[in-house]
Structures are given as structure tokens and as C-alpha cells.
XYZ file of C-alpha atoms in Angstrom:
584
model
C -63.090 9.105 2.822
C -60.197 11.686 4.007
C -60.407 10.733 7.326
C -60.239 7.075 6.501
C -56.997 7.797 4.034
C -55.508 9.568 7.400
C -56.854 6.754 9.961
C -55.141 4.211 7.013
C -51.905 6.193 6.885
C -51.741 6.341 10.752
C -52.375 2.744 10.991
C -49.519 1.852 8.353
C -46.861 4.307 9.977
C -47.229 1.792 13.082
C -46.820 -1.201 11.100
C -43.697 0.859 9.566
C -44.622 0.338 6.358
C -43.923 4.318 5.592
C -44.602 4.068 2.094
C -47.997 3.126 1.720
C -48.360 5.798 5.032
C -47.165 8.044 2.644
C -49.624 6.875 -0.323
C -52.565 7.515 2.022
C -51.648 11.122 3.064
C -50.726 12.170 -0.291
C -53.910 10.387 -1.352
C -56.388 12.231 1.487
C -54.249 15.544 0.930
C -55.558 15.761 -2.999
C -58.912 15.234 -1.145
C -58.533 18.030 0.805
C -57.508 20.499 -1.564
C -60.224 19.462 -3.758
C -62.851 19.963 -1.130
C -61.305 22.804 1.369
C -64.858 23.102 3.382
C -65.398 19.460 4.370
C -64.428 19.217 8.261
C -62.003 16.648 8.703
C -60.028 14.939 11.276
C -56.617 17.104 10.447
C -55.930 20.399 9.420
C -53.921 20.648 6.114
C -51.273 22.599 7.303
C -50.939 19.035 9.974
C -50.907 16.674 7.113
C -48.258 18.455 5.350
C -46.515 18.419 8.689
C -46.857 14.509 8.674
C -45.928 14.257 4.896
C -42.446 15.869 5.685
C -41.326 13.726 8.839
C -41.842 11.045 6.900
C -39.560 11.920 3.522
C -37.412 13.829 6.087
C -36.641 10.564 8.945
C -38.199 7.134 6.730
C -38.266 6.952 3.345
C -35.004 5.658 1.712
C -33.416 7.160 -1.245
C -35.319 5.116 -4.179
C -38.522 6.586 -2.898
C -37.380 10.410 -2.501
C -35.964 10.002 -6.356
C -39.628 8.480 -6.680
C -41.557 11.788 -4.958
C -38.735 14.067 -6.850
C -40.008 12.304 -10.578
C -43.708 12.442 -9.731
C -44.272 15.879 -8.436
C -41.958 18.004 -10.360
C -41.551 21.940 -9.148
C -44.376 21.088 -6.143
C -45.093 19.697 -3.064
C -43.698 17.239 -2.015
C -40.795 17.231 -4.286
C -38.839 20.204 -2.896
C -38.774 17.980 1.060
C -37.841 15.070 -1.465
C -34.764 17.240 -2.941
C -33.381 18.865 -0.060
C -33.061 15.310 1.684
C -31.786 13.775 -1.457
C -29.238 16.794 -0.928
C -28.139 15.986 2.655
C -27.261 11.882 1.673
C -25.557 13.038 -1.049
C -23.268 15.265 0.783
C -22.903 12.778 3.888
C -21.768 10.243 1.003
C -19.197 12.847 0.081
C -21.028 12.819 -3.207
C -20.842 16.813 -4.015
C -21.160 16.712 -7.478
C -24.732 15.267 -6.928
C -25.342 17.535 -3.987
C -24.609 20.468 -6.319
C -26.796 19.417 -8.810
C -30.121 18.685 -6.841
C -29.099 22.310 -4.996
C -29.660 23.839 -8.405
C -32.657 22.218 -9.210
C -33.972 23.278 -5.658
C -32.693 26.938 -5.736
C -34.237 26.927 -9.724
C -37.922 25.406 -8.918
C -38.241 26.221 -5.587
C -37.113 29.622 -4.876
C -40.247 29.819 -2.057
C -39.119 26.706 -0.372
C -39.152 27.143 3.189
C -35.275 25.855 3.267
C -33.907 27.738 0.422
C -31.914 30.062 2.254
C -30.388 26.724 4.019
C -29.876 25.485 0.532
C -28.188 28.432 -0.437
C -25.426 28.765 2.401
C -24.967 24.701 1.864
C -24.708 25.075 -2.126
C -21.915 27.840 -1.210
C -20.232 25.804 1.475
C -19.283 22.644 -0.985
C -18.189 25.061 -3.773
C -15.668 26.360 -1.152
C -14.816 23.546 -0.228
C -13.710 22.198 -3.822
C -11.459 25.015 -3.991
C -7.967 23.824 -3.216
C -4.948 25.804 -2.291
C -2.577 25.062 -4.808
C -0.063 25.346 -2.073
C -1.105 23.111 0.541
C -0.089 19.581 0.302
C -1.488 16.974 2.783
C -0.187 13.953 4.367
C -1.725 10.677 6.019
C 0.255 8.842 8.143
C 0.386 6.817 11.513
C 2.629 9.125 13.714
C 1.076 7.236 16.662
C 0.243 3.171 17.042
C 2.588 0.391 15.911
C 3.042 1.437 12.407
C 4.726 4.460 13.646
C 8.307 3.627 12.363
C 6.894 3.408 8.994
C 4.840 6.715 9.304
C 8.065 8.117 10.428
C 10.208 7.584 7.100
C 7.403 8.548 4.797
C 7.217 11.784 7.049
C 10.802 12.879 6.685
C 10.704 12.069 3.243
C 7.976 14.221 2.056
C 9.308 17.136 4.498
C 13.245 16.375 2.411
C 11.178 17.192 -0.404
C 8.961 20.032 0.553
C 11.966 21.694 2.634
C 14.232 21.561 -0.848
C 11.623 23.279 -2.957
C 11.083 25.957 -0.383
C 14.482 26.737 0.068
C 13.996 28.151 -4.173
C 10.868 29.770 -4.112
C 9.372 32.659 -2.629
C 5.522 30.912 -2.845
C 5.942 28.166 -0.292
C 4.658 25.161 -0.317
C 2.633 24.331 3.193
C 2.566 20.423 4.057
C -0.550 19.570 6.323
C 0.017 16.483 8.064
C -2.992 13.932 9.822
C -1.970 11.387 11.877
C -4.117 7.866 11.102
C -2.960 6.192 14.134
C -2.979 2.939 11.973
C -6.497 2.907 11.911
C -8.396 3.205 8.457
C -11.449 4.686 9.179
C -9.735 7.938 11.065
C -7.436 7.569 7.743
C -10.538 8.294 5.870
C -12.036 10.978 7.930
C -8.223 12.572 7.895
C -8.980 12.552 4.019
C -11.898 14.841 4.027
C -10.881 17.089 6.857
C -7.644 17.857 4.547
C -9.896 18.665 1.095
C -12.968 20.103 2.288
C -11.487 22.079 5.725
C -7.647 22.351 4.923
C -8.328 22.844 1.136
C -5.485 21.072 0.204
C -4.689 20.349 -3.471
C -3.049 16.577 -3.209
C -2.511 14.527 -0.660
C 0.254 11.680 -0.057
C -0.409 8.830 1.953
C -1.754 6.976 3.453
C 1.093 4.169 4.215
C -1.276 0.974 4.670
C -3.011 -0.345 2.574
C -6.547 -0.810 4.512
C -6.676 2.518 5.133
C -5.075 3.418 1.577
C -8.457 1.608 0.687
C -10.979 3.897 2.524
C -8.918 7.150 2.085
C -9.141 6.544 -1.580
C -12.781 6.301 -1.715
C -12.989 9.351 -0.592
C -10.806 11.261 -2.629
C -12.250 9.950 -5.512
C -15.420 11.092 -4.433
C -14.092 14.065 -4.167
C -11.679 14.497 -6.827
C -8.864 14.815 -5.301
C -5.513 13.144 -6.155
C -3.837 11.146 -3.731
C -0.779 9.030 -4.343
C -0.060 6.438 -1.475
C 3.663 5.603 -1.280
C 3.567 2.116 -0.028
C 0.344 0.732 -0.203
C 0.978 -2.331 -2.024
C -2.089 -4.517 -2.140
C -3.831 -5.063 -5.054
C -6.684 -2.983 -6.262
C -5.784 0.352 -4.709
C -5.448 2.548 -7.883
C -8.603 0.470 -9.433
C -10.604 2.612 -6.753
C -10.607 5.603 -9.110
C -8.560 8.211 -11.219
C -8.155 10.550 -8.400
C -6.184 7.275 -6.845
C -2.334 7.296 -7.414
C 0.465 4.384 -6.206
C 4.261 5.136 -6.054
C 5.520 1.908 -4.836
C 6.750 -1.247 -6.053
C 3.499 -3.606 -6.365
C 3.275 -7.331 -4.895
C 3.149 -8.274 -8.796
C 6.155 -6.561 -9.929
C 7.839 -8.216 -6.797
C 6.716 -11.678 -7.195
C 7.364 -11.765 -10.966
C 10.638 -10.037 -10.603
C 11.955 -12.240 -7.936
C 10.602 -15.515 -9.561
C 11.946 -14.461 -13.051
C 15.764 -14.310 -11.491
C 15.316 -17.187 -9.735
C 14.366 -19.116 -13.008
C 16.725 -17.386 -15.237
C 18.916 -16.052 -13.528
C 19.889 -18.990 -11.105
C 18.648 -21.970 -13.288
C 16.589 -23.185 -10.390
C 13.635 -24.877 -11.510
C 11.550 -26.779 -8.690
C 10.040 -24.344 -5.544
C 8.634 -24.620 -2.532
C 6.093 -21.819 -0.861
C 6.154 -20.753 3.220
C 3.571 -18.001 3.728
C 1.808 -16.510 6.316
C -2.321 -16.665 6.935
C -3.205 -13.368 5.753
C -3.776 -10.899 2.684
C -0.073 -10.721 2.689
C 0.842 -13.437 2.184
C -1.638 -15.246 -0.104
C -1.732 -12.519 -2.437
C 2.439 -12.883 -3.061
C 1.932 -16.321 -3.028
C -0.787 -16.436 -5.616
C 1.368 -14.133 -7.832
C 4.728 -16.138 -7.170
C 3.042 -19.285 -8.521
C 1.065 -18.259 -10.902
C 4.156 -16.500 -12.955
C 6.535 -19.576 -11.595
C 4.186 -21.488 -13.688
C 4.654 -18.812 -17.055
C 8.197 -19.319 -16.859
C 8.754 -23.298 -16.618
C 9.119 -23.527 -12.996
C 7.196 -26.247 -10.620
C 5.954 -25.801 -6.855
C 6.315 -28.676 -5.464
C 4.626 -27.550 -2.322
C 2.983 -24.695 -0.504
C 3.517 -24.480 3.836
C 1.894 -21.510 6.158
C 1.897 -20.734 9.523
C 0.094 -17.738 11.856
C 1.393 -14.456 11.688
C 2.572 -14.608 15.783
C 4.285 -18.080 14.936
C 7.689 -18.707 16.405
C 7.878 -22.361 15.884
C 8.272 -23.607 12.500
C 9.156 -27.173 13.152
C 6.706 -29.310 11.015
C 7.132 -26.914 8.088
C 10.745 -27.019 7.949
C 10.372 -30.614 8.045
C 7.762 -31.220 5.582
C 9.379 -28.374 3.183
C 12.893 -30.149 3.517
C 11.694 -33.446 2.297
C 10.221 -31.799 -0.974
C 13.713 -31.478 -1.440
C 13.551 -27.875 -3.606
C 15.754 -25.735 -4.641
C 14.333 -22.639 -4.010
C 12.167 -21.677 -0.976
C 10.037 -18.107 -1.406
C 8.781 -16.391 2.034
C 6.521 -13.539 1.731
C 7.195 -12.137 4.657
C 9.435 -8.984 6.883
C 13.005 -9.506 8.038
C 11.943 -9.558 11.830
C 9.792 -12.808 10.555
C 12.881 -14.462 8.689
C 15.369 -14.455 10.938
C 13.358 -16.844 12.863
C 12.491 -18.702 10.629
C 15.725 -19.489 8.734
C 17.840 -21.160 10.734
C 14.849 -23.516 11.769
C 14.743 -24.561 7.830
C 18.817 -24.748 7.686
C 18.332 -27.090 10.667
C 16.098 -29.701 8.544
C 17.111 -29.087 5.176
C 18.092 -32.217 3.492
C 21.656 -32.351 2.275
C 20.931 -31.697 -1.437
C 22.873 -28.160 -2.268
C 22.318 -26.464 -5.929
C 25.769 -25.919 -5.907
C 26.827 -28.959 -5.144
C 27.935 -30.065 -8.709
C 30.395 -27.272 -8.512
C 34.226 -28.818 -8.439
C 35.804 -28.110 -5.092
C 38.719 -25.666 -6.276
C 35.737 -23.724 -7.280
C 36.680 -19.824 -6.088
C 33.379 -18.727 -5.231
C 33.788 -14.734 -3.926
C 36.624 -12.622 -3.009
C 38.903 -15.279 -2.717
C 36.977 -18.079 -0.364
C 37.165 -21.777 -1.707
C 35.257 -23.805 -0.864
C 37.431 -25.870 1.737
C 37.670 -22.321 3.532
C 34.713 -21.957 3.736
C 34.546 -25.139 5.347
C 37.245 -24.915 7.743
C 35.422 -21.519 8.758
C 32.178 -22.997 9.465
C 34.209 -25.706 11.688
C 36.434 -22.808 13.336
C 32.691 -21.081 14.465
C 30.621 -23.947 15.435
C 33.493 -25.108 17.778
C 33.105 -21.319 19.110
C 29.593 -21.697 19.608
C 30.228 -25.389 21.566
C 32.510 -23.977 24.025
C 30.391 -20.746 24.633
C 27.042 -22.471 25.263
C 29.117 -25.746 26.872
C 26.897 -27.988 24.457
C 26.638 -29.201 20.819
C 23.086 -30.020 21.222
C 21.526 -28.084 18.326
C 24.049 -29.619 16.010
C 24.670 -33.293 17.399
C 21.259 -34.289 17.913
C 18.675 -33.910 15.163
C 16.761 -36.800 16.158
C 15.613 -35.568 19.680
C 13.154 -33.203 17.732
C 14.682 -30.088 19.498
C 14.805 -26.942 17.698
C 18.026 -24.554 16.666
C 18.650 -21.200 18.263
C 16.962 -18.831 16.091
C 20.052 -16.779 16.293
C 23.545 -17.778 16.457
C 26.248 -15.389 17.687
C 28.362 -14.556 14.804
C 32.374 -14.047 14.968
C 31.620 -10.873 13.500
C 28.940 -8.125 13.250
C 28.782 -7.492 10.093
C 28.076 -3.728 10.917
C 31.340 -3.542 12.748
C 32.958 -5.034 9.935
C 31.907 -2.611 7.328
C 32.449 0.162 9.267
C 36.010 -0.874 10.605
C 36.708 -1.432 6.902
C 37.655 -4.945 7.480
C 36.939 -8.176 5.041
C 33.404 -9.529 5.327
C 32.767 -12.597 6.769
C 32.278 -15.791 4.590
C 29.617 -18.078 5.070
C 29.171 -21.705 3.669
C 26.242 -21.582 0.739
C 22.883 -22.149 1.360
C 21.450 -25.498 0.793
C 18.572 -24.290 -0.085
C 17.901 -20.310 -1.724
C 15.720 -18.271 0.210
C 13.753 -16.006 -1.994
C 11.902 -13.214 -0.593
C 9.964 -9.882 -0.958
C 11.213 -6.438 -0.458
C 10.104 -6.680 3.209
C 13.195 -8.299 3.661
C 15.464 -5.338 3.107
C 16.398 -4.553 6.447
C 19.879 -4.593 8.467
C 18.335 -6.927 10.627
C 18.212 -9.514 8.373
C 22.388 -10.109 8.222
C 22.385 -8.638 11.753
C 20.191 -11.567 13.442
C 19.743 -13.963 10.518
C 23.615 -14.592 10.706
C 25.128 -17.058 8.095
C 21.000 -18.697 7.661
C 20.115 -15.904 5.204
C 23.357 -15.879 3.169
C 22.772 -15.494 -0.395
C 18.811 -14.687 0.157
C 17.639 -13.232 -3.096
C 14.410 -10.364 -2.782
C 13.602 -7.350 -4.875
C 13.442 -3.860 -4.104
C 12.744 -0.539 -5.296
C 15.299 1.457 -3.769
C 19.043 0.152 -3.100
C 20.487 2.555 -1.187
C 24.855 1.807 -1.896
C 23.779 2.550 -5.760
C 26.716 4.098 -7.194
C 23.794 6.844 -9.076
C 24.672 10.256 -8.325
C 21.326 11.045 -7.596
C 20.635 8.261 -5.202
C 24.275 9.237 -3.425
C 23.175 13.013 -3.204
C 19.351 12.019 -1.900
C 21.543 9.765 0.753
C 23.803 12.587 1.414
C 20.704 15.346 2.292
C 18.896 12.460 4.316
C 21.648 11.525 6.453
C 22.616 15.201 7.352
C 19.044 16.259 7.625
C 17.521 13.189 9.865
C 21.224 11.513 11.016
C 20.237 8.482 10.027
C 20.161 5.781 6.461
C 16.818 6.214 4.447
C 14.533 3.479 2.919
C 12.026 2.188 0.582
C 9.754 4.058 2.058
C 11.243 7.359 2.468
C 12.856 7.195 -1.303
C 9.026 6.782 -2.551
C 7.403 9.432 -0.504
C 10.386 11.581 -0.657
C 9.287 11.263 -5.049
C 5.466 11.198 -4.515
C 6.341 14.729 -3.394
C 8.426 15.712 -6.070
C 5.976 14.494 -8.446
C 3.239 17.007 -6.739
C 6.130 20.049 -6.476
C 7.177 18.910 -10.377
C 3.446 19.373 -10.982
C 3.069 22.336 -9.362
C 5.721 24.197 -11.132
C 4.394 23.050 -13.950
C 1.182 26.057 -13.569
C -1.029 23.140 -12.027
C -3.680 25.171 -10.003
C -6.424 23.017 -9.234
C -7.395 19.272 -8.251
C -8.278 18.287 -11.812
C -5.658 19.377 -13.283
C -3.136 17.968 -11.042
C -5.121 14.501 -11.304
C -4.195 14.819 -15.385
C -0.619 16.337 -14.893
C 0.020 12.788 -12.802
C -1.844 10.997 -15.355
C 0.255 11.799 -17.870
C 3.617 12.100 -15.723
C 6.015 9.831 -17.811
C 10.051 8.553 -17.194
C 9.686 10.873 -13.988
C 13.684 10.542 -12.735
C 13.046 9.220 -9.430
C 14.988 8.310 -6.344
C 13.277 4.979 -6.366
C 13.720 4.621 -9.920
C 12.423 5.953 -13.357
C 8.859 6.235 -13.016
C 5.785 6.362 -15.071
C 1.828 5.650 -14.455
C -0.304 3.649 -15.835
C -3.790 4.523 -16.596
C -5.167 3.060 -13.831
C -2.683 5.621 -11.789
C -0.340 2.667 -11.189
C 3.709 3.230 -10.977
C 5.769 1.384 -13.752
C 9.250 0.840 -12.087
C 12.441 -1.612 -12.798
C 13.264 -3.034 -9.942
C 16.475 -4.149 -8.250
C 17.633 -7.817 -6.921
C 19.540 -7.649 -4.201
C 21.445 -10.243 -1.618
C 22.946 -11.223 0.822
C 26.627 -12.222 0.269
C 29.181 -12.454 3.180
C 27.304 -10.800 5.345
C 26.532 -7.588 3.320
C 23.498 -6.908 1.301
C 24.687 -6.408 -2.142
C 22.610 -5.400 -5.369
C 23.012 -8.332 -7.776
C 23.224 -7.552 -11.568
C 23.151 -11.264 -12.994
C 26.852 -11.858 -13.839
C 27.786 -13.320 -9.906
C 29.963 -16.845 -10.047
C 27.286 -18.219 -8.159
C 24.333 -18.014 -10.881
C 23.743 -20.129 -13.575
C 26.532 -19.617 -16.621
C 24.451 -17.927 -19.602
C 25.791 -18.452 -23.394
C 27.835 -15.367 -25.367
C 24.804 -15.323 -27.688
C 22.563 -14.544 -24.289
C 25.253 -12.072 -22.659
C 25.344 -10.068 -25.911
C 21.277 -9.731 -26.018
C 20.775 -8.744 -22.154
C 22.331 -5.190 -22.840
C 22.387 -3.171 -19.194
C 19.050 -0.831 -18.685
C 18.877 2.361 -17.226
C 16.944 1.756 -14.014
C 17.414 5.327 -12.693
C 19.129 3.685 -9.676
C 21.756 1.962 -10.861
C 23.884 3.490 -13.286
C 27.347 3.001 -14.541
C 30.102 5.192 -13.540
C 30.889 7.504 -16.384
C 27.312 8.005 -16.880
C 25.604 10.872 -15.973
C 21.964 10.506 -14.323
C 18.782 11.671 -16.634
């Protein structure tokens, strides 16, 4: 009978059926021990051999949790353990590694691995310790999303420099480079906690491999707080998972909200690109359009290396809206603008407006007229044709960008009077990817008065934003952003943590938790409990050339009532403040 268990188990170990090999040499082992002086066709000491290959190289987890349960504090159940041990800690699942290590190291102190289990058990607890002075940092220093690695980078060092220059304990900032790709992202992630020892970590900037780092500082319990990711879900993948941006939902409900009550437009159209992008803005720009009375009349998308945009201006123009959102980046909108200015259909929301009208600094409407007539004639005699304007009908396409009189760069900085443009005939409404000098630098007079939000203006007249400019500019020698206002706070919020006595992972994770009306650069800031940031954002436009925060009382918006005035009393975004008032 044991040999025909063993011949059975052999026979099913071909087949690969390794459990029921398993059944028959746990099955002739019992046999064995019951009857030591029979002569069989294996030694013991060989079937035991057999027994652990198989738990050790092809039985999956539900069956070693099965061999654990049914054979506690013998053999097999210590082989069973010690592999249930080594997925758990290749999962990055130490807190379940630790516990099976006790139960080994309690039951089985003659297991033939318990020294190995030993050294392991003492190698995770080391590496849950943290330095409370070592902060980490994932982001792509190398690849294409380099330039956005770059500002996160010098605004965490701002930060970490500033708070060194005070203390005598420094604060060491460990920094990984992703390269852009989210699966080094996540192996960056558990080099910095388990071999850097690093208490937080900030980063990483997208939000793919925001996705996988997070996983695995969950896992391992150790906060992270990603400065820009903006996709949705991110701080849903645990509590150890942390966001200080502005989200797609706060953008597309802010900028949808102005555009309803702030400009009395009412009917929409949509122009997004094919990917996660751009469906999840447009989902959320709809969706809340819908809340607040609004109607899309259409929705148009195109491939993210598009440069043509012909038969969506077309069909968008003869939905005749008012209103056209793009969630998109400046470098996308400059082409794409003065493609839809090209077809637009001659219906302007400011039409009704009486000619004698003063619209901004002094420009009527007839001079803004004669202007537009003064540069087109320019732009015949330099390119020796009025093609682009004269024909329409011979289905050629505008210049994507038209030579201005003006740079509008020069003009600031010579201290001159900006440029007027004629008024849209259609708004463009955007995201805050659209917050770049190369949207008035290339989109010319096509992106005049675009609307999009943001969560950093950088002209506001706060005293804290003007000082954080100040430091940034002399530091680096150039203008920050977005994104280096939000790392440059996700590192304050660790250093405000830290000074607060914070010493270890967990307690950092419930410092952040509970971090509330934190005075950021990129506004006032406060988590929820999913670990997501509550900001007020800005609006801001373009208007003559300049982008210019708007604050809801421009000529060009809809006229509210006294009654409505009096009720919309100013907030305190953090960023924007008045004057004589002093920042909190």
C-alpha cells in the first residue's frame, strides 16, 4: 500500500496535479511511521525530501494556509509557514510576514530554518524603523516628464534648504529618479522605506506611477503625499496615501460653476482628447454642467498627436455654443484655437453689448476693431497673401500661430500698455494645464479671454505668495509653478509635522490626517479622510495678452443684482488676499 501511495503521488506530480501528489505522500508517510520495519520503495527521510519541494516550488498559497490549519506545531506545517513567510514579504506584506515569523520561531524552535527565520524576522523590523530625518522623493529627473520632475525637485529642496538653515538636526532629502516609468516608481518606493529608512516620501508626479508607488506604501505604512497626481482614485488606495494638488473634480466644477454663474453662459460644447485625461474632465465637466442648469450640446475628440482639427472645428461651430471646454495643456491649445476661431460661426456672447461699450482699460469696441484691421493688413503684406482670411470655402486651414504686433513678454517687461484683442466669439474654457506663458505667447489674440482654474497664481498680491516668489527666483533664477508651489507645501507639511515631535511613520500618517487650514503657498489646505487636499481655487484669464486672476466683478461677465453682490462676501483663499490684510 505505501509504495502504491508513492507510485500514485509520482504519477500525479507528472500530470501536475501537486495536490493530490501531495495527498498521497502525506498519506504513505502516516504509513510509514506507523509501520517503521516494512521495506519500502523510499526511505522516510526521501519522502520528507519530496513533501518539501513540493510546498516549497508548487503549491499556491490557499493550500500552504491549508497544510498550516491541518498540522498545527508539526510536520509539514513549519515548510508550510516559512513559505507563507517569503510571499508575504515579496508582496511587501510585513505585517503578515511578522506574524507567521512568530508563530514559526514560537512552535518550531527545532525547525531546520529557524535561524533563517530569525535574521529575516529582524531584517523587516529594521526595516520599519524610519529616520525621522530622512525625507524621500520620487520623481522623473530623466525621460520626457523631466521638466515637471524638475519644479517639484526645486520645490521640495526651497523647502528642506529653509528649515535647515534653523535647525541644528537636519533634515536629509533622498531623492529616486522614476524616469517616467511606474513600475521603477514603485520599486524607488521600497528602496526609500525599507533600505533608506525614510519617514515620508513626496512624489511621485504622475499619476500611473502615483498609482503603483502608493500600493506600496500602504503596504508598508508609510505616508506619501504626491503633489500633482491628479487622477481620480489615488488617495482611495489607502491611508498611508496623501494628494496635495488641485483634483480634476475641483477643476471641472470650479471652471463650469464660473462659466454658469459667473458669465451667464448657458449652452456648451466639449473637445477632448482620447485618453484618461481627457474623459475623466470631461465626465466631471458635464456631469456638474448638468447640476447647475447648463446644456452640452455636443461632445468632439481627437488623438493626443493630432494637429489637424478641421472637422471638429467645423462640426463644434455649427452647434453654435457659447462656451467651448478643452481638457487639455497649453502646447495642445495653441493649435487648436485659432483652427476653431477660423470656423466659428458669427454668433458672439457679447454681441448684445451697445457699441460705446468701454470694455478694459480704455478699448471700445470700434478700437478694437480698427486694431484687428491695422494687424491683419500686417499679416497680408508680410506673408504677400490673405488666403487664410479671404477664402474659407477652399477648406484650407489657418496658421496655427499668427505673428503678433507685440510679444506680450516684451510688453510687460518694457512696461508698456498691453495689447488689445477683439473678444472671443466663442469662450474657451480650460483646465489648469493651460497655465503656461505659452499660451498668450503662441496662442496670440485666439486664446483671449480663455477662462481655466488653478491652484497657484503666481502675481497674487499675498505676502506670502510674493516672498515664496522672491526665494524661488533668487534661488533657481527663474518663475515657479503649480507644481513647485505644491511640492514646495507637501514639504512643509512633513517639516510642520516633524517639528511637531512626529517620530515615526504612523504617527506622521495621523499628524497629516488631521493637518487642518495648513497656510499654504498653493492655498489654505486641509485633508480629507480619504487623505485628499481641500483647496479654493483661483480663475484666471487671459485679457490683453496677460494672464490675469479674475475675481467675478470684470465688465465682461454677466451683471449680478445688489442683493447677489452683498451675499458673495470675498473668501480668504490663502492666495489672494486684500492689501491691508495680513496673511494667516
Amino acid at each position: 500500500t505505501i509504495n502504491l501511495q508513492l507510485m500514485l503521488a509520482t504519477l500525479a506530480e507528472g500530470r501536475e496535479d501537486y495536490r493530490l501528489a501531495w495527498v498521497k505522500l502525506m498519506r504513505a508517510r502516516e504509513k510509514m511511521q506507523q509501520f517503521p520495519q516494512l521495506q519500502v520503495m523510499n526511505s522516510l527521510k526521501e519522502v520528507d525530501e519530496k513533501i518539501k519541494q513540493l510546498i516549497a516550488n508548487k503549491l499556491p498559497p490557499e493550500q500552504l494556509e491549508e497544510i498550516k490549519a491541518r498540522y498545527p506545531g508539526s510536520f509539514p506545517a513549519g515548510e508550510a509557514i516559512m513559505c507563507l513567510v517569503e510571499i508575504a514579504t515579496a508582496d511587501l506584506n510585513y505585517d503578515q510576514a511578522k506574524a507567521l515569523l512568530a508563530e514559526l520561531l514560537d512552535e518550531f524552535p527545532e525547525h531546520h530554518r529557524y535561524q533563517e527565520a530569525l535574521e529575516l524576522n529582524q531584517k523587516i523590523e529594521q526595516a520599519l524603523l524610519a529616520d525621522r530625518n530622512s525625507i524621500g522623493l520620487i520623481i522623473p529627473l530623466t525621460g520626457k516628464f523631466s521638466i515637471y520632475g524638475d519644479m517639484v525637485l526645486k520645490g521640495v529642496e526651497l523647502a528642506v534648504e529653509e528649515e535647515n538653515r534653523e535647525v541644528s538636526d537636519k533634515i536629509s532629502l533622498i531623492v529616486k529618479d522614476s524616469e517616467g516609468k511606474p513600475a521603477l516608481a514603485g520599486q524607488m518606493m521600497q528602496q526609500l522605506i525599507t533600505e533608506d529608512r525614510v519617514i515620508g516620501v513626496i512624489g511621485p508626479v504622475l499619476s500611473t506611477s502615483a498609482q503603483l508607488a502608493g500600493e506600496v506604501a500602504n503596504r508598508l505604512h508609510t505616508p506619501m503625499i504626491t503633489p500633482t497626481a491628479s487622477a481620480r482614485g489615488i488617495p482611495e488606495l489607502g491611508p498611508y496615501v496623501f494628494r496635495n494638488c488641485i483634483t480634476s473634480t475641483q477643476q471641472g466644477q470650479a471652471i463650469a460653476q464660473f462659466a454658469v454663474e459667473k458669465i451667464c453662459l448657458k449652452e456648451f460644447a466639449v473637445l477632448y482628447p482620447k485618453n484618461s485625461y481627457g474623459t475623466e474632465f470631461k465626465d466631471i465637466f458635464c456631469a456638474y454642467l448638468d447640476q447647475l442648469g447648463g446644456k452640452v450640446l455636443g461632445l468632439a475628440t481627437y488623438e493626443e498627436g493630432d494637429t489637424d482639427f478641421r472637422w471638429q472645428a467645423e462640426y463644434l461651430s455649427s452647434l453654435e455654443p457659447e462656451a467651448i471646454f478643452i481638457p487639455d495643456y497649453a502646447d495642445k491649445i495653441v493649435l487648436i484655437a485659432p483652427q476653431l476661431a477660423f470656423y466659428a460661426k458669427d454668433k458672439n456672447p457679447l454681441a448684445d453689448r451697445p457699441p460705446e461699450v468701454v470694455l478694459d482699460e480704455g478699448e471700445s469696441l470700434q478700437e478694437l476693431e480698427a486694431e484687428e484691421q491695422l494687424l491683419a493688413a500686417e499679416l497680408k503684406e508680410e506673408t504677400g497673401s490673405g488666403w487664410w482670411m479671404e477664402s474659407g470655402g477652399m477648406g484650407a486651414l489657418p496658421p496655427t500661430i499668427i505673428p503678433q504686433k507685440r510679444n506680450p513678454m516684451e510688453v510687460e517687461a518694457a512696461g508698456l500698455e498691453p495689447q488689445p484683442a477683439e473678444p472671443p466669439k466663442i469662450f474657451l474654457l480650460g483646465t489648469n494645464g493651460w497655465y503656461s506663458p505659452k499660451l498668450v505667447r503662441e496662442g496670440g489674440k485666439y486664446v483671449e479671454q480663455a477662462i481655466f482654474p488653478t491652484g497657484f497664481y503666481v502675481n497674487s498680491p499675498s505676502p506670502m505668495v510674493k516672498d515664496f516668489n522672491s526665494k524661488f527666483k533668487d534661488r533657481f533664477w527663474q518663475t515657479p509653478n503649480l507644481l513647485a508651489a505644491q511640492a514646495y507645501d507637501a514639504a512643509r507639511m512633513i517639516i510642520h509635522a516633524l517639528k511637531g515631535g512626529v517620530s515615526d511613520r504612523n504617527a506622521l500618517q495621523q499628524a497629516l490626517l488631521n493637518m487642518q487650514n495648513f497656510p499654504g503657498i498653493s492655498g489654505v489646505t486641509s485633508f480629507t479622510p480619504e487623505g485628499d487636499s481641500q483647496k479654493e481655487l483661483f480663475i484666471i484669464g487671459v485679457r490683453h495678452g496677460r494672464i490675469k486672476q479674475l475675481k467675478g466683478d470684470e465688465d465682461w461677465l454677466c451683471p449680478i443684482s445688489p442683493e447677489q453682490e452683498q451675499a458673495e462676501l470675498p473668501k480668504d483663499s490663502g492666495n489672494y488676499l486684500p492689501e491691508d490684510q495680513d496673511t494667516p
